[in-house]
Short mmCIF file of C-alpha atoms and ligand atoms in Angstrom, two decimals:
data_model
loop_
_atom_site.label_atom_id
_atom_site.label_comp_id
_atom_site.label_asym_id
_atom_site.label_seq_id
_atom_site.Cartn_x
_atom_site.Cartn_y
_atom_site.Cartn_z
CA UNK A 165 10.29 17.64 -32.64
CA UNK A 166 11.95 14.25 -32.17
CA UNK A 167 10.61 10.79 -33.07
CA UNK A 168 8.18 10.69 -30.14
CA UNK A 169 6.89 14.16 -31.01
CA UNK A 170 8.73 15.91 -28.18
CA UNK A 171 9.94 19.48 -28.59
CA UNK A 172 13.59 20.31 -27.95
CA UNK A 173 12.59 21.88 -24.61
CA UNK A 174 10.85 18.66 -23.66
CA UNK A 175 13.87 16.57 -24.62
CA UNK A 176 16.00 18.82 -22.38
CA UNK A 177 13.52 18.55 -19.53
CA UNK A 178 13.50 14.76 -19.91
CA UNK A 179 17.31 14.67 -19.88
CA UNK A 180 17.41 16.81 -16.72
CA UNK A 181 14.92 14.55 -14.96
CA UNK A 182 16.74 11.39 -16.11
CA UNK A 183 20.05 12.69 -14.77
CA UNK A 184 18.52 13.47 -11.40
CA UNK A 185 16.79 10.08 -11.35
CA UNK A 186 19.90 8.09 -12.23
CA UNK A 187 22.00 9.97 -9.66
CA UNK A 188 20.80 11.04 -6.22
CA UNK A 189 17.24 9.75 -6.54
CA UNK A 190 18.31 6.20 -7.46
CA UNK A 191 20.90 6.15 -4.67
CA UNK A 192 18.26 6.93 -2.02
CA UNK A 193 15.40 4.77 -3.32
CA UNK A 194 16.11 1.61 -1.30
CA UNK A 195 16.65 3.60 1.89
CA UNK A 196 13.41 5.52 1.42
CA UNK A 197 11.60 2.19 1.13
CA UNK A 198 13.40 0.61 4.09
CA UNK A 199 13.08 3.53 6.49
CA UNK A 200 9.57 4.50 5.30
CA UNK A 201 10.62 8.13 5.70
CA UNK A 202 9.28 10.82 3.38
CA UNK A 203 12.25 11.92 1.22
CA UNK A 204 12.39 15.62 2.06
CA UNK A 205 15.89 15.78 0.55
CA UNK A 206 14.45 14.65 -2.80
CA UNK A 207 11.80 17.35 -2.52
CA UNK A 208 14.65 19.88 -2.33
CA UNK A 209 16.27 18.29 -5.39
CA UNK A 210 12.99 18.49 -7.31
CA UNK A 211 12.57 22.11 -6.30
CA UNK A 212 16.11 22.97 -7.44
CA UNK A 213 15.51 21.18 -10.75
CA UNK A 214 12.21 23.09 -11.15
CA UNK A 215 10.21 19.86 -11.40
CA UNK A 216 7.75 20.87 -8.69
CA UNK A 217 4.81 23.12 -9.52
CA UNK A 218 5.78 23.25 -13.22
CA UNK A 219 2.15 23.23 -14.33
CA UNK A 220 1.26 26.20 -12.10
CA UNK A 221 0.67 29.25 -14.31
CA UNK A 222 3.50 31.79 -14.42
CA UNK A 223 1.43 34.52 -12.76
CA UNK A 224 1.38 32.37 -9.61
CA UNK A 225 5.12 31.65 -9.75
CA UNK A 226 5.05 28.38 -11.74
CA UNK A 227 6.23 27.71 -15.28
CA UNK A 228 2.88 27.23 -17.00
CA UNK A 229 4.02 23.91 -18.42
CA UNK A 230 1.71 21.29 -19.91
CA UNK A 231 0.72 17.84 -18.69
CA UNK A 232 3.17 16.14 -21.06
CA UNK A 233 6.05 18.11 -19.55
CA UNK A 234 5.04 16.87 -16.11
CA UNK A 235 4.65 13.33 -17.48
CA UNK A 236 8.21 13.32 -18.85
CA UNK A 237 9.61 14.28 -15.46
CA UNK A 238 7.42 11.81 -13.55
CA UNK A 239 8.28 8.96 -15.93
CA UNK A 240 12.03 9.52 -15.56
CA UNK A 241 11.90 9.87 -11.76
CA UNK A 242 9.65 6.84 -11.26
CA UNK A 243 12.08 4.57 -13.12
CA UNK A 244 14.43 5.11 -10.16
CA UNK A 245 12.08 5.86 -7.24
CA UNK A 246 8.30 5.64 -7.47
CA UNK A 247 7.85 7.65 -4.27
CA UNK A 248 9.71 10.58 -5.79
CA UNK A 249 7.69 10.17 -8.98
CA UNK A 250 4.50 10.39 -6.95
CA UNK A 251 5.69 13.59 -5.29
CA UNK A 252 6.13 15.04 -8.78
CA UNK A 253 2.57 13.90 -9.65
CA UNK A 254 0.97 15.52 -6.65
CA UNK A 255 2.87 18.80 -6.93
CA UNK A 256 1.88 19.20 -10.59
CA UNK A 257 -1.47 17.44 -10.95
CA UNK A 258 -4.50 16.47 -8.85
CA UNK A 259 -5.41 18.83 -6.01
CA UNK A 260 -3.15 21.69 -7.11
CA UNK A 261 -4.48 21.55 -10.66
CA UNK A 262 -8.09 21.64 -9.36
CA UNK A 263 -7.35 24.74 -7.31
CA UNK A 264 -5.53 26.39 -10.23
CA UNK A 265 -8.54 25.76 -12.48
CA UNK A 266 -11.39 26.55 -10.13
CA UNK A 267 -10.05 28.37 -7.06
CA UNK A 268 -10.41 32.03 -6.16
CA UNK A 269 -7.42 34.33 -6.66
CA UNK A 270 -6.66 34.10 -2.96
CA UNK A 271 -6.84 30.28 -2.99
CA UNK A 272 -4.63 30.05 -6.09
CA UNK A 273 -1.95 32.30 -4.59
CA UNK A 274 -1.92 30.48 -1.26
CA UNK A 275 -1.80 26.99 -2.80
CA UNK A 276 0.79 27.90 -5.44
CA UNK A 277 3.07 29.35 -2.75
CA UNK A 278 2.73 26.25 -0.60
CA UNK A 279 3.41 23.82 -3.44
CA UNK A 280 6.31 25.81 -4.86
CA UNK A 281 7.91 25.83 -1.45
CA UNK A 282 7.75 22.02 -1.39
CA UNK A 283 4.38 21.04 0.08
CA UNK A 284 2.72 18.05 -1.57
CA UNK A 285 -1.04 18.62 -1.25
CA UNK A 286 -3.28 15.81 -0.02
CA UNK A 287 -6.55 15.06 -1.77
CA UNK A 288 -9.15 13.61 0.58
CA UNK A 289 -12.02 11.74 -1.09
CA UNK A 290 -12.00 8.08 0.01
CA UNK A 291 -13.78 6.98 3.19
CA UNK A 292 -14.00 3.63 4.96
CA UNK A 293 -17.53 3.09 3.56
CA UNK A 294 -17.18 5.06 0.33
CA UNK A 295 -14.32 4.00 -1.96
CA UNK A 296 -15.24 3.44 -5.61
CA UNK A 297 -18.64 4.90 -4.77
CA UNK A 298 -17.30 8.35 -3.90
CA UNK A 299 -20.82 9.79 -4.05
CA UNK A 300 -21.62 7.68 -1.01
CA UNK A 301 -19.30 9.75 1.19
CA UNK A 302 -20.70 10.75 4.57
CA UNK A 303 -18.23 13.46 5.55
CA UNK A 304 -20.41 16.54 5.87
CA UNK A 305 -19.91 20.27 5.95
CA UNK A 306 -22.72 22.05 7.80
CA UNK A 307 -23.16 25.77 7.35
CA UNK A 308 -23.38 27.45 10.76
CA UNK A 309 -23.63 31.23 10.45
CA UNK A 310 -20.62 32.37 8.48
CA UNK A 311 -18.64 29.13 8.96
CA UNK A 312 -18.69 25.51 7.87
CA UNK A 313 -18.28 22.72 10.40
CA UNK A 314 -16.82 19.59 8.84
CA UNK A 315 -17.16 16.15 10.39
CA UNK A 316 -16.18 12.75 9.05
CA UNK A 317 -13.36 10.32 8.36
CA UNK A 318 -11.19 9.82 5.26
CA UNK A 319 -8.73 7.00 4.80
CA UNK A 320 -5.86 6.07 2.47
CA UNK A 321 -4.95 9.70 2.08
CA UNK A 322 -1.56 10.00 0.42
CA UNK A 323 0.71 12.32 2.33
CA UNK A 324 -1.42 12.39 5.48
CA UNK A 325 1.00 13.56 8.17
CA UNK A 326 3.53 15.15 5.79
CA UNK A 327 1.24 17.26 3.60
CA UNK A 328 0.13 20.62 4.96
CA UNK A 329 -2.39 21.59 2.30
CA UNK A 330 -5.50 19.39 2.11
CA UNK A 331 -8.34 19.45 -0.40
CA UNK A 332 -11.20 17.74 1.43
CA UNK A 333 -14.40 16.59 -0.22
CA UNK A 334 -17.57 16.74 1.85
CA UNK A 335 -21.33 16.85 1.39
CA UNK A 336 -22.42 20.42 1.93
CA UNK A 337 -25.62 21.25 3.83
CA UNK A 338 -27.12 24.72 4.19
CA UNK A 339 -28.26 26.21 7.51
CA UNK A 340 -31.63 24.46 7.22
CA UNK A 341 -29.93 21.10 6.67
CA UNK A 342 -30.71 20.93 2.93
CA UNK A 343 -28.12 19.13 0.78
CA UNK A 344 -26.37 21.44 -1.68
CA UNK A 345 -23.82 19.20 -3.40
CA UNK A 346 -20.32 17.85 -2.81
CA UNK A 347 -17.75 20.56 -2.24
CA UNK A 348 -13.96 20.68 -1.94
CA UNK A 349 -12.61 22.55 1.10
CA UNK A 350 -9.06 23.73 1.67
CA UNK A 351 -7.51 23.17 5.07
CA UNK A 352 -3.98 23.32 6.43
CA UNK A 353 -2.66 20.72 8.83
CA UNK A 354 -1.53 22.21 12.15
CA UNK A 355 -3.38 25.44 11.37
CA UNK A 356 -6.96 24.34 10.77
CA UNK A 357 -8.38 23.12 14.07
CA UNK A 358 -10.14 19.75 13.99
CA UNK A 359 -8.00 18.05 11.29
CA UNK A 360 -6.43 15.01 12.91
CA UNK A 361 -4.12 12.39 11.44
CA UNK A 362 -5.21 9.29 13.32
CA UNK A 363 -3.42 6.35 11.73
CA UNK A 364 -0.70 5.51 9.24
CA UNK A 365 -1.58 2.54 7.03
CA UNK A 366 1.08 -0.20 6.92
CA UNK A 367 1.43 -0.38 3.14
CA UNK A 368 2.79 -3.09 0.86
CA UNK A 369 4.84 -0.66 -1.22
CA UNK A 370 5.40 3.03 -1.92
CA UNK A 371 6.47 3.16 1.69
CA UNK A 372 8.18 6.53 1.60
CA UNK A 373 4.85 8.38 1.45
CA UNK A 374 2.45 7.88 4.33
CA UNK A 375 -1.11 6.76 3.64
CA UNK A 376 -3.24 8.00 6.49
CA UNK A 377 -6.60 7.99 8.17
CA UNK A 378 -7.72 11.57 8.75
CA UNK A 379 -10.53 12.56 11.08
CA UNK A 380 -12.38 15.84 10.90
CA UNK A 381 -13.92 16.75 14.21
CA UNK A 382 -15.91 19.95 14.05
CA UNK A 383 -13.29 21.26 11.68
CA UNK A 384 -14.20 24.90 11.43
CA UNK A 385 -13.52 26.71 8.14
CA UNK A 386 -14.77 29.94 6.56
CA UNK A 387 -16.73 29.90 3.27
CA UNK A 388 -13.55 31.19 1.56
CA UNK A 389 -12.08 27.69 2.12
CA UNK A 390 -14.62 26.24 -0.32
CA UNK A 391 -13.36 25.74 -3.89
CA UNK A 392 -16.41 26.35 -6.04
CA UNK A 393 -16.10 25.54 -9.75
CA UNK A 394 -17.99 27.82 -12.20
CA UNK A 395 -20.93 25.39 -12.48
CA UNK A 396 -21.61 25.81 -8.76
CA UNK A 397 -21.85 23.36 -5.91
CA UNK A 398 -24.41 20.98 -7.42
CA UNK A 399 -22.25 20.16 -10.45
CA UNK A 400 -18.99 21.10 -8.76
CA UNK A 401 -17.98 17.58 -7.82
CA UNK A 402 -18.08 16.50 -11.47
CA UNK A 403 -15.86 19.47 -12.37
CA UNK A 404 -13.43 18.69 -9.60
CA UNK A 405 -13.34 15.09 -10.81
CA UNK A 406 -12.48 16.37 -14.29
CA UNK A 407 -9.37 17.89 -12.71
CA UNK A 408 -8.69 14.43 -11.26
CA UNK A 409 -8.10 13.13 -14.81
CA UNK A 410 -4.71 14.82 -14.60
CA UNK A 411 -3.94 12.79 -11.46
CA UNK A 412 -4.96 9.60 -13.27
CA UNK A 413 -2.53 10.34 -16.09
CA UNK A 414 0.09 11.04 -13.43
CA UNK A 415 -0.57 7.72 -11.69
CA UNK A 416 -0.36 5.88 -15.02
CA UNK A 417 2.96 7.62 -15.62
CA UNK A 418 4.43 6.41 -12.33
CA UNK A 419 3.46 2.84 -13.26
CA UNK A 420 5.01 3.35 -16.69
CA UNK A 421 8.24 4.66 -15.16
CA UNK A 422 8.53 1.76 -12.71
CA UNK A 423 8.00 -0.73 -15.55
CA UNK A 424 10.60 0.99 -17.72
CA UNK A 425 13.10 0.88 -14.88
CA UNK A 426 12.47 -2.83 -14.29
CA UNK A 427 12.60 -3.65 -18.01
CA UNK A 428 15.96 -1.90 -18.38
CA UNK A 429 17.39 -3.87 -15.46
CA UNK A 430 16.16 -7.14 -16.99
CA UNK A 431 17.52 -6.23 -20.43
CA UNK A 432 20.98 -5.43 -19.03
CA UNK A 433 21.03 -8.53 -16.84
CA UNK A 434 19.99 -10.76 -19.73
CA UNK A 435 23.29 -9.90 -21.45
CA UNK A 436 25.44 -10.26 -18.31
CA UNK A 437 24.00 -13.46 -16.89
CA UNK A 438 25.31 -16.65 -18.49
CA UNK A 439 23.80 -20.12 -18.12
CA UNK A 440 24.47 -23.21 -20.25
CA UNK A 441 27.56 -21.34 -21.50
CA UNK A 442 25.66 -18.44 -23.13
CA UNK A 443 24.00 -15.16 -22.15
CA UNK A 444 20.44 -15.85 -21.08
CA UNK A 445 19.18 -13.44 -23.78
CA UNK A 446 20.16 -16.09 -26.34
CA UNK A 447 17.24 -18.24 -25.18
CA UNK A 448 14.18 -17.61 -27.31
CA UNK A 449 11.93 -18.03 -24.28
CA UNK A 450 13.47 -14.90 -22.79
CA UNK A 451 13.79 -13.02 -26.09
CA UNK A 452 10.03 -13.26 -26.53
CA UNK A 453 9.49 -12.04 -22.98
CA UNK A 454 11.67 -9.00 -23.76
CA UNK A 455 9.75 -8.44 -26.97
CA UNK A 456 6.40 -8.56 -25.18
CA UNK A 457 7.64 -6.23 -22.46
CA UNK A 458 8.88 -3.68 -24.98
CA UNK A 459 5.61 -3.84 -26.98
CA UNK A 460 3.56 -3.21 -23.84
CA UNK A 461 5.84 -0.36 -22.82
CA UNK A 462 5.55 1.34 -26.21
CA UNK A 463 1.77 0.98 -26.21
CA UNK A 464 1.48 2.24 -22.63
CA UNK A 465 3.77 5.21 -23.32
CA UNK A 466 1.69 6.16 -26.38
CA UNK A 467 -1.56 6.00 -24.36
CA UNK A 468 -0.09 8.07 -21.53
CA UNK A 469 1.47 10.70 -23.79
CA UNK A 470 -1.71 11.00 -25.86
CA UNK A 471 -3.86 11.34 -22.75
CA UNK A 472 -1.51 14.06 -21.50
CA UNK A 473 -1.63 15.84 -24.86
CA UNK A 474 -5.44 15.69 -24.87
CA UNK A 475 -5.44 18.02 -21.86
CA UNK A 476 -3.72 20.96 -23.48
CA UNK A 477 -5.40 24.15 -22.26
CA UNK A 478 -7.65 22.18 -19.89
CA UNK A 479 -7.68 18.71 -18.37
CA UNK A 480 -6.91 15.34 -19.97
CA UNK A 481 -9.84 13.69 -21.69
CA UNK A 482 -11.69 11.38 -19.28
CA UNK A 483 -11.82 8.41 -21.70
CA UNK A 484 -8.17 8.70 -22.70
CA UNK A 485 -7.02 9.11 -19.09
CA UNK A 486 -9.03 6.03 -18.02
CA UNK A 487 -7.77 3.94 -20.96
CA UNK A 488 -4.19 4.97 -20.22
CA UNK A 489 -4.47 4.16 -16.53
CA UNK A 490 -6.12 0.74 -16.98
CA UNK A 491 -3.71 -0.45 -19.66
CA UNK A 492 -0.56 1.00 -18.16
CA UNK A 493 -1.19 -0.13 -14.60
CA UNK A 494 -2.04 -3.70 -15.63
CA UNK A 495 0.83 -3.93 -18.13
CA UNK A 496 3.30 -2.45 -15.66
CA UNK A 497 2.47 -5.11 -13.06
CA UNK A 498 3.09 -7.83 -15.69
CA UNK A 499 6.32 -6.22 -16.92
CA UNK A 500 7.81 -5.81 -13.45
CA UNK A 501 6.86 -9.37 -12.58
CA UNK A 502 8.57 -10.67 -15.74
CA UNK A 503 11.62 -8.47 -15.10
CA UNK A 504 11.96 -9.96 -11.62
CA UNK A 505 11.83 -13.45 -13.15
CA UNK A 506 14.89 -12.66 -15.30
CA UNK A 507 16.97 -12.43 -12.13
CA UNK A 508 16.01 -15.84 -10.78
CA UNK A 509 16.64 -16.03 -7.02
CA UNK A 510 18.39 -12.64 -7.06
CA UNK A 511 15.14 -11.02 -8.12
CA UNK A 512 13.55 -12.19 -4.88
CA UNK A 513 16.24 -10.54 -2.78
CA UNK A 514 15.82 -7.21 -1.05
CA UNK A 515 19.35 -6.36 -2.19
CA UNK A 516 18.02 -5.67 -5.69
CA UNK A 517 15.26 -3.15 -6.52
CA UNK A 518 12.99 -5.64 -8.33
CA UNK A 519 11.03 -6.77 -5.27
CA UNK A 520 10.50 -3.13 -4.25
CA UNK A 521 9.34 -2.31 -7.77
CA UNK A 522 6.93 -5.28 -7.69
CA UNK A 523 5.43 -4.04 -4.40
CA UNK A 524 5.30 -0.42 -5.57
CA UNK A 525 3.71 -1.07 -8.95
CA UNK A 526 0.92 -3.23 -7.50
CA UNK A 527 -0.85 -0.13 -6.22
CA UNK A 528 -1.69 1.36 -9.58
CA UNK A 529 -4.70 -0.79 -10.45
CA UNK A 530 -6.22 0.38 -7.14
CA UNK A 531 -5.50 4.00 -6.17
CA UNK A 532 -6.99 6.84 -8.18
CA UNK A 533 -9.88 4.68 -9.46
CA UNK A 534 -9.60 0.90 -9.68
CA UNK A 535 -9.08 -0.84 -13.01
CA UNK A 536 -12.65 -2.20 -12.76
CA UNK A 537 -14.24 1.17 -12.08
CA UNK A 538 -12.18 2.80 -14.82
CA UNK A 539 -13.44 0.13 -17.23
CA UNK A 540 -16.92 1.37 -16.30
CA UNK A 541 -15.75 4.88 -17.20
CA UNK A 542 -14.42 3.65 -20.55
CA UNK A 543 -17.62 1.70 -21.26
CA UNK A 544 -19.79 4.69 -20.33
CA UNK A 545 -17.80 6.94 -22.66
CA UNK A 546 -17.87 4.59 -25.66
CA UNK A 547 -21.57 3.76 -25.17
CA UNK A 548 -22.31 7.44 -24.51
CA UNK A 549 -24.42 6.40 -21.53
CA UNK A 550 -24.39 7.06 -17.83
CA UNK A 551 -23.85 3.68 -16.21
CA UNK A 552 -25.11 4.12 -12.63
CA UNK A 553 -23.90 1.30 -10.41
CA UNK A 554 -26.42 1.51 -7.55
CA UNK A 555 -29.24 -1.08 -7.38
CA UNK A 556 -31.95 1.51 -7.95
CA UNK A 557 -30.01 2.77 -10.94
CA UNK A 558 -29.27 6.19 -9.56
CA UNK A 559 -26.30 7.68 -7.78
CA UNK A 560 -26.96 8.30 -4.10
CA UNK A 561 -27.06 11.88 -2.84
C1 FAD B 712 -1.64 3.63 -2.03
C2 FAD B 712 -3.00 4.26 -2.15
C3 FAD B 712 -3.10 5.64 -2.16
C4 FAD B 712 -4.36 6.24 -2.18
N1 FAD B 712 -4.43 7.61 -2.12
C5 FAD B 712 -5.63 8.20 -2.00
C6 FAD B 712 -5.71 9.62 -1.78
O1 FAD B 712 -4.70 10.32 -1.71
N2 FAD B 712 -6.94 10.17 -1.62
C7 FAD B 712 -8.07 9.44 -1.67
O2 FAD B 712 -9.14 10.02 -1.52
N3 FAD B 712 -8.04 8.09 -1.86
C8 FAD B 712 -6.84 7.46 -2.02
N4 FAD B 712 -6.75 6.10 -2.20
C9 FAD B 712 -7.98 5.32 -2.17
C10 FAD B 712 -8.38 4.79 -3.53
O3 FAD B 712 -8.80 5.82 -4.37
C11 FAD B 712 -9.47 3.73 -3.28
O4 FAD B 712 -8.79 2.64 -2.66
C12 FAD B 712 -10.15 3.27 -4.54
O5 FAD B 712 -10.97 4.28 -5.06
C13 FAD B 712 -11.00 2.02 -4.30
O6 FAD B 712 -11.80 2.14 -3.18
P1 FAD B 712 -11.80 0.98 -2.07
O7 FAD B 712 -10.40 0.72 -1.68
O8 FAD B 712 -12.75 1.38 -1.02
O9 FAD B 712 -12.31 -0.30 -2.83
P2 FAD B 712 -13.87 -0.70 -3.07
O10 FAD B 712 -14.59 0.46 -3.68
O11 FAD B 712 -14.41 -1.28 -1.81
O12 FAD B 712 -13.75 -1.83 -4.17
C14 FAD B 712 -13.47 -3.21 -3.84
C15 FAD B 712 -13.41 -3.97 -5.16
O13 FAD B 712 -14.68 -3.90 -5.83
C16 FAD B 712 -14.51 -3.39 -7.15
N5 FAD B 712 -15.68 -2.57 -7.50
C17 FAD B 712 -16.29 -1.61 -6.75
N6 FAD B 712 -17.30 -1.06 -7.42
C18 FAD B 712 -17.34 -1.67 -8.64
C19 FAD B 712 -18.16 -1.53 -9.78
N7 FAD B 712 -19.15 -0.64 -9.84
N8 FAD B 712 -17.91 -2.32 -10.86
C20 FAD B 712 -16.89 -3.24 -10.82
N9 FAD B 712 -16.08 -3.39 -9.76
C21 FAD B 712 -16.30 -2.63 -8.69
C22 FAD B 712 -13.24 -2.55 -7.07
O14 FAD B 712 -12.67 -2.37 -8.36
C23 FAD B 712 -12.38 -3.39 -6.14
O15 FAD B 712 -11.76 -4.41 -6.86
C24 FAD B 712 -5.52 5.46 -2.23
C25 FAD B 712 -5.40 4.06 -2.27
C26 FAD B 712 -4.16 3.46 -2.24
C27 FAD B 712 -4.05 1.97 -2.26
#
């Protein structure tokens, strides 16, 4: 164990990820942003470095690693390229972790194989009229004989157009039209008929991964496509959302990594840049900024690592994951903004990575549960109360 409580294996993993990040990943980051092309070459690098599918159990070809292992890799990669960090999130957490926890043997094998060969699964929850209120989704899966027909629209789906594997959430209705609960269905782009990528969102940052609108038009899947957690369909959505706590920790980690990268750039520049005949880090105004940035980083790192550790043998604790994501995403935005300020006019130039980092980091108080909604989660957990947000006080069916 070292000072941050990491094992020697974890320190080695961190060093491997940092080397990759500082080398080929850093060199490509600006181009990935400029061209808005998914970095398939980085996917190969991650595969070679065994940073993809690490959390998949060994019997399915993964390494059976924990959330903290994944966090260490994501943090290091995101300091150089947030897009690559996000690929590491989604190939170790989120949809793949839900399938590994709740899927059938057949589903686990299929999904593990796809992820280990480099596919980043897409998780499809958000709809144009159902964002924070995910229960308000209208995408429906109607049982017709021995099939389900899925109809609806999802938007802001990360990886839409590059991901093959999709985990799609829909309201499930039996043959008589009775509502059974929200289920997660597996579908494969270009194989499952009726799954259509209809639009790529023009995003502010994180431009190397497409965010897409996906339409399901009579998408026809067998019941074996349905991932049913042990508590059944009625409670299944809550279980699947428990798996999502891993994704939240992953998102917080990307924000942490971006902020660490920006802080390091500012720290180095503060020694190099001279004004009034002295390095700018001799001005107390900037020293205090560096101090505040480092305090926030240490606090954020502790929250993220602790949330990751809380998930050993299961999923990260909901309260800890929400606390980590709120604090880290908000702090990271402030840190990157301050880091940019250290560079004066240069910070505003596209020739330096600061402006890209500022655009990239802005996402993390939004995607994966907004900072406001996650504060509701934190409040609900500390008050030990359900805090329904609908006017009649109850979640909609
Ligand atoms: C880059 C990016 C990637 C994404 N990737 C995915 C993905 O892969 N899959 C997926 O399913 N979704 C994805 N999303 C969607 C994301 O999860 C939603 O944007 C998010 O849940 C918020 O929903 P919304 O955008 O509809 O905002 P809204 O729900 O319309 O919220 C608007 C505002 O109201 C606030 N608000 C809403 N309800 C409350 C409340 N009860 N209390 C206080 N404030 C409230 C929100 O915090 C926000 O500030 C992604 C989004 C982004 C930006």
